[in-house]
Amino acid sequence: MIDPLFWKDRKVLITGHTGFKGGWLSHWLKNLGAHVNGYALPPNAGHSFYTQTSVSHSLLSNTFSDIRHLDAFKKAMQLAEPSIVIHLAAQPLVIDSYLDPISTYSTNVMGVVNMFEAVRSCSSVKAVLNVTTDKCYENKEQLVGYQENDPMGGHDPYSSSKGCSELVSASYRKSFFNDSGVAIASARAGNVIGGGDWAKNRIIPDAMNAFANNEKLLIRNPNSIRPWQHVLEPLFGYLMLCQQLINNPDTFSGAWNFGPSLEDAQPVSVLADIISESWGDNAEWKYDNGEHPHEANYLKLNCSKAKNILKWEPIWTLDQALVETVKWYKAFYNNENMSKFTLEQIEKYISYESAL
Ligand SMILES: NC(=O)c1ccc[n+]([C@@H]2O[C@H](COP(=O)([O-])OP(=O)(O)OC[C@H]3O[C@@H](n4cnc5c(N)ncnc54)[C@H](O)[C@@H]3O)[C@@H](O)[C@H]2O)c1
């Protein structure tokens, strides 16, 4: 359960607020009455959730800077005086990590080191959540879901950088934050879908761009199984976890998986079928049989820890998540007020959660 009283007037710093997940989180936190401070690179010049939904209106302070600039990062954190830091800023794309491994590692590894150094310089911080990914695990293409104590790994530079980010978190927790009064956790979520994602080479933005232009969606790996979930599902988990990090730091520090129900870990082709049908207008997809860099085929998360201890569980089925996602893009292409539409989707999600 999310406790509105907990969030009312609470100071939070989000890194990566100009991105897809950070933007949704900023709206949700503002809606809960929190004072949200953002630190990230400026939003993309083309399509951007940040601009389309006026994320800046949800913020108390807004710093456009690089997480690799430690002095700027420390200054922004000290000015914001947050009690909670949620670290989302990263280079999050596998294909871009093959094209630019140096920038991927410097952002995803030294960025998290800088985040912890900034936290060490800021006495107001009581909880830190480092958002990594399900791809941080050493992928053995195993049928059973990965558990939090499975080894870190990663074939491509992105996955490996997030495994490194996890190791940095664990080291800082043990080396610098033991008995410090600052709770440190990391969150590993699966493939997130939702309105307003415009990243290259992700299936939803690729599909929405193709369908809006009356083109067929090209799919690289139709048989790859991924744990799909709506963006609000892991964000719900992050908010619940942050509450507990403040209230029960000893029990809740550490690593947490936030994935969909096992039946919602589905091949890319199933997802493509559902979104084509939801879009209508005879939308279709086809296999792109060009050369593609290596991507993991099989990835499932075991989320028993979050379900049993945090009492978190996914709320929307894959079908619901996809229908809501397609609705968002349709509304956008119909020139609706996307800030209002986004807040209504958050309220709708919360109403499902309250009904459980
Ligand atoms: N979207 C997904 O499916 C998914 C799945 C698992 C984990 N994640 C993780 O969630 C986080 C957010 O992902 P997203 O999908 O919102 O990505 P996004 O690309 O939409 O947003 C990334 C954010 O990071 C910021 N950023 C990037 N490099 C930076 C730098 N050097 N300095 C400061 N800010 C920088 C960007 O400005 C942006 O605000 C990432 O850590 C990502 O690895 C995403």
XYZ file of C-alpha atoms and ligand atoms in Angstrom:
400
model
C 0.000 0.000 0.000
C 1.131 3.497 -0.703
C 0.775 5.791 2.278
C -0.076 9.342 1.107
C 0.796 10.709 4.567
C 4.301 9.298 4.230
C 4.873 11.176 0.962
C 3.146 14.464 1.838
C 5.824 17.221 1.843
C 8.631 14.625 1.696
C 11.711 15.793 -0.192
C 12.786 13.369 -2.906
C 15.606 13.620 -5.439
C 15.083 11.676 -8.672
C 17.957 11.278 -11.111
C 16.791 10.632 -14.678
C 13.536 12.600 -14.286
C 13.723 13.705 -17.951
C 13.419 10.058 -19.046
C 10.515 7.665 -19.358
C 10.404 6.048 -15.896
C 11.649 9.157 -14.100
C 8.948 11.264 -15.742
C 6.131 8.944 -14.661
C 7.609 8.768 -11.157
C 7.807 12.581 -10.920
C 4.091 12.888 -11.787
C 3.122 10.203 -9.287
C 5.186 11.707 -6.461
C 3.866 15.194 -7.123
C 0.369 13.723 -7.036
C 1.169 12.300 -3.581
C 2.247 15.745 -2.363
C 6.015 15.116 -2.350
C 8.590 17.821 -3.135
C 10.329 16.418 -6.191
C 13.810 17.525 -7.244
C 15.200 16.313 -10.565
C 18.758 15.838 -11.803
C 19.370 14.601 -15.366
C 20.493 15.547 -18.842
C 18.014 17.790 -20.690
C 15.107 15.972 -22.371
C 15.524 14.689 -25.919
C 14.867 17.291 -28.589
C 12.446 15.017 -30.492
C 9.566 13.141 -28.862
C 9.883 13.230 -25.073
C 7.535 12.224 -22.259
C 9.054 15.028 -20.158
C 7.949 17.717 -22.615
C 4.704 16.091 -23.748
C 3.389 15.719 -20.182
C 4.992 18.882 -18.679
C 7.017 16.999 -16.054
C 8.705 20.290 -15.113
C 5.402 21.396 -13.495
C 5.798 18.515 -11.008
C 9.199 19.665 -9.807
C 10.424 21.835 -6.975
C 13.901 22.029 -8.521
C 15.210 20.964 -11.874
C 18.913 20.539 -12.653
C 20.041 19.673 -16.158
C 23.528 18.267 -15.690
C 25.598 15.115 -16.053
C 25.846 12.572 -13.216
C 29.510 12.228 -14.139
C 30.077 15.802 -12.895
C 30.513 15.047 -9.227
C 30.719 18.651 -8.003
C 27.509 19.676 -9.789
C 25.768 16.530 -8.559
C 26.852 17.120 -4.939
C 25.749 20.749 -5.103
C 22.300 19.876 -6.462
C 21.817 17.215 -3.799
C 22.935 19.505 -0.972
C 20.572 22.241 -2.178
C 17.634 19.824 -2.486
C 18.237 18.239 0.979
C 16.203 15.125 0.085
C 15.403 12.386 2.566
C 15.067 9.876 -0.315
C 17.171 9.529 -3.478
C 15.849 7.398 -6.350
C 18.580 6.857 -8.941
C 17.270 6.208 -12.444
C 19.735 8.157 -14.613
C 21.532 5.766 -16.937
C 22.329 4.853 -20.509
C 19.563 2.196 -20.638
C 19.833 0.675 -24.135
C 21.584 -2.583 -25.066
C 22.215 -1.628 -28.699
C 23.608 1.806 -27.787
C 25.918 0.075 -25.319
C 27.531 -1.843 -28.200
C 27.928 1.426 -30.114
C 29.364 3.384 -27.175
C 30.565 1.119 -24.350
C 32.763 3.820 -22.778
C 29.884 6.225 -22.254
C 27.650 3.378 -21.062
C 30.145 2.289 -18.418
C 31.078 5.814 -17.343
C 27.397 6.790 -16.921
C 26.146 3.560 -15.403
C 29.112 2.708 -13.182
C 30.875 5.983 -12.312
C 27.443 7.652 -12.296
C 26.323 5.423 -9.435
C 29.651 5.906 -7.618
C 29.098 9.683 -7.886
C 25.526 9.290 -6.673
C 26.752 7.538 -3.511
C 29.522 10.126 -3.049
C 26.926 12.898 -3.314
C 24.782 11.065 -0.736
C 27.789 10.834 1.601
C 28.082 14.626 1.402
C 24.412 15.224 2.239
C 23.257 14.457 5.783
C 19.526 14.771 5.018
C 19.459 11.513 2.990
C 17.998 8.544 4.875
C 17.240 6.145 2.001
C 18.677 5.454 -1.457
C 17.151 3.297 -4.166
C 19.435 2.385 -7.076
C 17.372 1.236 -10.067
C 19.189 -1.373 -12.136
C 17.573 -4.112 -14.268
C 16.773 -7.817 -14.600
C 19.663 -7.930 -17.090
C 22.184 -7.485 -14.231
C 22.147 -11.269 -13.599
C 24.605 -13.665 -15.211
C 22.225 -14.984 -17.859
C 22.242 -18.771 -18.009
C 19.121 -18.958 -20.221
C 17.623 -20.910 -17.281
C 13.924 -21.743 -17.061
C 13.522 -20.747 -13.418
C 13.423 -17.063 -12.489
C 16.520 -15.300 -11.155
C 16.599 -14.668 -7.419
C 18.205 -11.719 -5.701
C 21.213 -13.744 -4.517
C 22.065 -15.128 -7.996
C 25.420 -13.952 -9.402
C 25.745 -10.681 -11.290
C 26.932 -10.793 -14.910
C 25.843 -9.442 -18.289
C 26.975 -10.276 -21.831
C 26.552 -6.863 -23.491
C 28.057 -3.666 -22.013
C 24.659 -2.360 -20.801
C 23.808 -5.514 -18.830
C 27.339 -5.781 -17.504
C 27.356 -2.094 -16.465
C 24.156 -2.692 -14.469
C 25.715 -5.786 -12.836
C 28.623 -3.464 -11.905
C 26.152 -0.866 -10.583
C 24.709 -3.538 -8.283
C 28.192 -4.451 -7.041
C 28.933 -0.755 -6.381
C 25.685 -0.481 -4.364
C 26.550 -3.537 -2.277
C 30.080 -2.272 -1.651
C 28.962 1.236 -0.626
C 26.306 -0.267 1.635
C 28.875 -2.384 3.472
C 31.806 0.053 3.363
C 30.228 3.435 4.036
C 26.596 3.120 5.127
C 26.742 0.309 7.676
C 25.117 1.625 10.872
C 25.014 5.099 9.271
C 21.248 5.574 9.416
C 21.080 5.518 5.581
C 19.239 2.532 4.068
C 20.471 1.381 0.639
C 18.466 -0.805 -1.744
C 18.558 -1.732 -5.411
C 15.651 -2.640 -7.669
C 15.786 -5.010 -10.637
C 12.771 -4.692 -12.912
C 11.987 -6.330 -16.214
C 11.097 -4.819 -19.563
C 8.854 -1.869 -18.894
C 6.134 -0.696 -21.254
C 3.842 2.309 -21.073
C 2.873 5.522 -22.783
C 5.540 8.052 -23.596
C 8.497 5.751 -24.119
C 10.192 7.001 -27.294
C 13.520 5.148 -26.973
C 15.025 3.621 -30.128
C 14.905 -0.144 -30.615
C 12.285 -0.800 -27.945
C 9.229 -2.631 -29.160
C 6.472 -0.235 -28.013
C 7.947 2.984 -29.444
C 8.976 1.101 -32.607
C 5.409 -0.233 -32.940
C 3.663 3.071 -32.261
C 5.905 4.922 -34.729
C 5.348 2.251 -37.383
C 1.560 2.027 -36.884
C 1.126 5.820 -36.804
C 2.893 5.910 -40.196
C 0.852 2.963 -41.588
C 3.975 0.779 -41.686
C 4.579 -2.785 -40.475
C 6.425 -3.222 -37.165
C 9.795 -4.989 -37.715
C 10.747 -7.445 -34.961
C 14.318 -8.570 -34.328
C 13.770 -11.447 -31.889
C 10.130 -12.635 -32.000
C 10.830 -15.707 -29.835
C 12.717 -13.932 -27.036
C 10.857 -14.172 -23.744
C 10.799 -11.041 -21.609
C 9.089 -10.171 -18.323
C 6.807 -7.394 -19.632
C 5.150 -5.013 -17.196
C 3.516 -1.598 -17.202
C 5.824 1.205 -16.037
C 3.532 1.876 -13.047
C 4.157 -1.641 -11.651
C 7.851 -1.259 -10.766
C 7.264 2.389 -9.757
C 4.623 1.145 -7.317
C 7.259 -1.275 -5.973
C 9.859 1.513 -5.684
C 7.442 3.708 -3.697
C 6.516 0.852 -1.351
C 10.169 -0.043 -0.899
C 11.185 3.560 -0.134
C 8.495 3.764 2.549
C 9.925 0.649 4.178
C 13.539 1.796 3.807
C 12.654 4.755 6.012
C 10.396 2.829 8.418
C 12.341 -0.481 8.667
C 15.808 0.078 7.205
C 17.412 -3.126 8.519
C 14.807 -5.443 7.004
C 14.434 -3.734 3.651
C 17.990 -2.705 2.678
C 19.363 -4.915 -0.102
C 18.316 -6.089 -3.569
C 14.743 -6.550 -4.817
C 13.258 -8.037 -7.987
C 10.113 -6.410 -9.395
C 8.820 -8.455 -12.304
C 5.452 -9.427 -13.756
C 3.515 -12.568 -12.918
C 5.136 -15.627 -14.483
C 2.337 -15.921 -17.094
C 3.188 -12.404 -18.298
C 6.753 -13.359 -19.259
C 5.848 -13.810 -22.926
C 7.600 -13.982 -26.300
C 7.958 -10.720 -28.192
C 5.627 -12.134 -30.904
C 2.709 -12.433 -28.414
C 3.142 -8.831 -27.350
C 3.328 -7.748 -31.013
C 0.061 -9.578 -31.750
C -1.755 -7.853 -28.853
C -0.545 -4.341 -29.686
C -1.332 -4.771 -33.391
C -4.869 -5.795 -32.477
C -5.292 -3.010 -29.884
C -4.135 -0.403 -32.386
C -6.592 -1.644 -35.041
C -6.488 -0.269 -38.607
C -5.025 -3.619 -39.804
C -1.731 -2.938 -37.983
C 0.772 -5.786 -38.533
C 4.300 -6.904 -37.647
C 6.917 -8.925 -39.499
C 10.221 -10.610 -38.700
C 13.297 -8.470 -39.352
C 15.854 -11.082 -40.468
C 18.844 -8.696 -40.646
C 22.024 -9.130 -38.556
C 21.526 -8.225 -34.887
C 23.921 -8.031 -31.945
C 23.558 -10.593 -29.150
C 20.625 -10.090 -26.758
C 19.591 -12.521 -24.037
C 16.789 -14.841 -25.194
C 15.312 -15.950 -21.948
C 14.843 -13.834 -18.841
C 12.518 -14.386 -15.922
C 12.593 -12.936 -12.436
C 11.586 -14.659 -9.230
C 9.735 -11.970 -7.263
C 8.848 -14.030 -4.171
C 10.866 -11.724 -1.922
C 8.888 -8.620 -2.982
C 5.599 -10.530 -2.779
C 6.196 -12.144 0.621
C 8.143 -9.484 2.501
C 7.184 -6.185 0.856
C 3.644 -7.407 0.006
C 4.054 -5.968 -3.507
C 2.563 -7.667 -6.508
C 1.736 -6.734 -10.081
C -1.742 -5.257 -10.509
C -2.383 -5.081 -14.245
C -2.226 -8.158 -16.489
C -0.121 -7.972 -19.640
C -3.277 -7.401 -21.709
C -4.366 -4.480 -19.500
C -0.868 -3.001 -19.563
C -0.786 -3.155 -23.358
C -4.279 -1.739 -23.813
C -3.472 1.224 -21.499
C -0.195 1.761 -23.329
C -1.781 1.854 -26.776
C -4.485 4.209 -25.392
C -1.758 6.638 -24.281
C -0.194 6.822 -27.746
C -3.587 7.093 -29.451
C -4.431 10.016 -27.137
C -1.095 11.612 -27.964
C -1.645 11.304 -31.710
C -5.154 12.773 -31.157
C -3.528 15.852 -29.564
C -5.099 15.304 -26.130
C -3.730 16.978 -22.989
C -1.096 14.351 -22.116
C -0.315 15.683 -18.672
C -3.980 15.212 -17.703
C -4.183 11.855 -19.506
C -1.065 10.577 -17.691
C -2.411 11.613 -14.280
C -5.717 9.879 -15.089
C -3.849 6.662 -15.916
C -1.994 6.891 -12.587
C -5.331 7.381 -10.776
C -6.825 4.434 -12.658
C -3.890 2.228 -11.653
C -4.228 3.345 -8.011
C -7.958 2.518 -8.094
C -7.109 -1.059 -9.157
C -4.544 -1.243 -6.364
C -7.031 0.005 -3.747
C -9.596 -2.548 -4.919
C -7.247 -5.515 -4.259
N 12.639 1.080 -19.603
C 12.899 -0.170 -19.290
O 12.359 -1.124 -19.887
C 13.828 -0.477 -18.159
C 13.903 -1.798 -17.686
C 14.750 -2.099 -16.637
C 15.515 -1.097 -16.054
N 15.441 0.179 -16.538
C 16.277 1.186 -15.878
O 15.453 2.268 -15.440
C 16.179 3.490 -15.533
C 15.391 4.506 -16.359
O 15.195 3.979 -17.663
P 14.297 4.713 -18.751
O 13.699 3.665 -19.584
O 13.446 5.707 -18.076
O 15.424 5.451 -19.608
P 15.370 6.857 -20.377
O 16.447 6.782 -21.421
O 14.016 7.211 -20.773
O 15.842 7.876 -19.260
C 17.185 7.922 -18.842
C 17.375 9.135 -17.960
O 18.751 9.156 -17.542
C 19.294 10.436 -17.818
N 20.727 10.313 -18.115
C 21.327 9.502 -19.007
N 22.656 9.718 -18.978
C 22.874 10.677 -18.033
C 24.020 11.332 -17.545
N 25.240 11.023 -17.991
N 23.864 12.279 -16.595
C 22.637 12.613 -16.121
N 21.503 12.008 -16.544
C 21.634 11.066 -17.487
C 18.530 10.937 -19.044
O 18.663 12.355 -19.153
C 17.140 10.476 -18.687
O 16.556 11.389 -17.789
C 17.546 3.152 -16.108
O 18.445 3.004 -15.047
C 17.312 1.825 -16.795
O 18.486 1.074 -16.889
C 14.613 0.516 -17.578
